[in-house]
Coordinates of N, CA and C in Angstrom, one line a residue:
X20 N -186.5 32.0 -63.0 CA -188.1 31.9 -64.6 C -186.7 30.8 -64.9
X21 N -187.5 29.7 -64.8 CA -186.9 28.8 -65.5 C -185.9 28.9 -67.4
X22 N -186.9 30.2 -67.8 CA -185.3 30.3 -68.9 C -184.6 31.0 -68.8
X23 N -184.6 31.6 -67.2 CA -183.3 32.4 -67.3 C -182.1 31.5 -66.5
X24 N -182.6 30.4 -66.1 CA -181.7 29.2 -65.7 C -181.7 28.4 -66.9
X25 N -182.2 28.2 -67.4 CA -181.1 27.1 -69.0 C -180.3 27.8 -69.6
X26 N -180.5 30.0 -69.7 CA -179.4 30.2 -70.5 C -178.3 30.3 -69.5
X27 N -178.2 30.3 -68.3 CA -177.3 30.7 -67.8 C -177.0 29.3 -67.7
X28 N -178.2 28.4 -67.8 CA -176.6 27.0 -67.7 C -176.0 26.8 -69.8
X29 N -176.2 27.3 -69.9 CA -176.0 27.0 -71.5 C -175.1 27.8 -71.5
X30 N -174.9 29.3 -70.7 CA -173.4 29.9 -70.8 C -172.5 30.2 -70.2
X31 N -172.5 28.8 -69.0 CA -171.2 28.3 -68.2 C -171.3 27.0 -69.8
X32 N -172.4 26.8 -69.8 CA -171.6 24.8 -71.1 C -170.7 25.6 -72.3
X33 N -171.0 26.8 -72.9 CA -170.3 27.2 -74.0 C -168.8 27.2 -72.9
X34 N -169.2 28.3 -71.9 CA -167.8 29.3 -71.8 C -166.7 27.9 -71.0
X35 N -167.5 26.9 -70.3 CA -166.3 25.9 -69.9 C -166.3 25.0 -71.1
X36 N -167.0 24.6 -72.4 CA -166.4 23.7 -73.4 C -165.7 24.9 -74.0
X37 N -166.2 25.8 -74.1 CA -164.7 26.6 -75.4 C -163.8 26.5 -75.0
X38 N -163.1 27.0 -74.1 CA -161.4 26.7 -73.7 C -161.1 25.5 -73.3
X39 N -162.1 24.1 -73.3 CA -161.0 23.0 -72.8 C -160.8 22.7 -74.9
X40 N -161.7 22.7 -76.1 CA -161.9 22.6 -77.0 C -160.6 23.2 -77.6
X41 N -160.2 24.4 -77.4 CA -159.5 25.2 -77.7 C -157.8 24.7 -77.3
X42 N -158.0 24.5 -76.0 CA -156.8 23.7 -74.9 C -156.7 23.2 -75.8
X43 N -157.1 21.9 -76.0 CA -157.3 20.4 -77.0 C -156.8 21.2 -78.7

């Protein structure tokens, strides 16, 4: 389902953006 894909993408973006923001 598109909803599942969007949720996964959001989780990935958050998981990637959070660590990068904490490093800086």
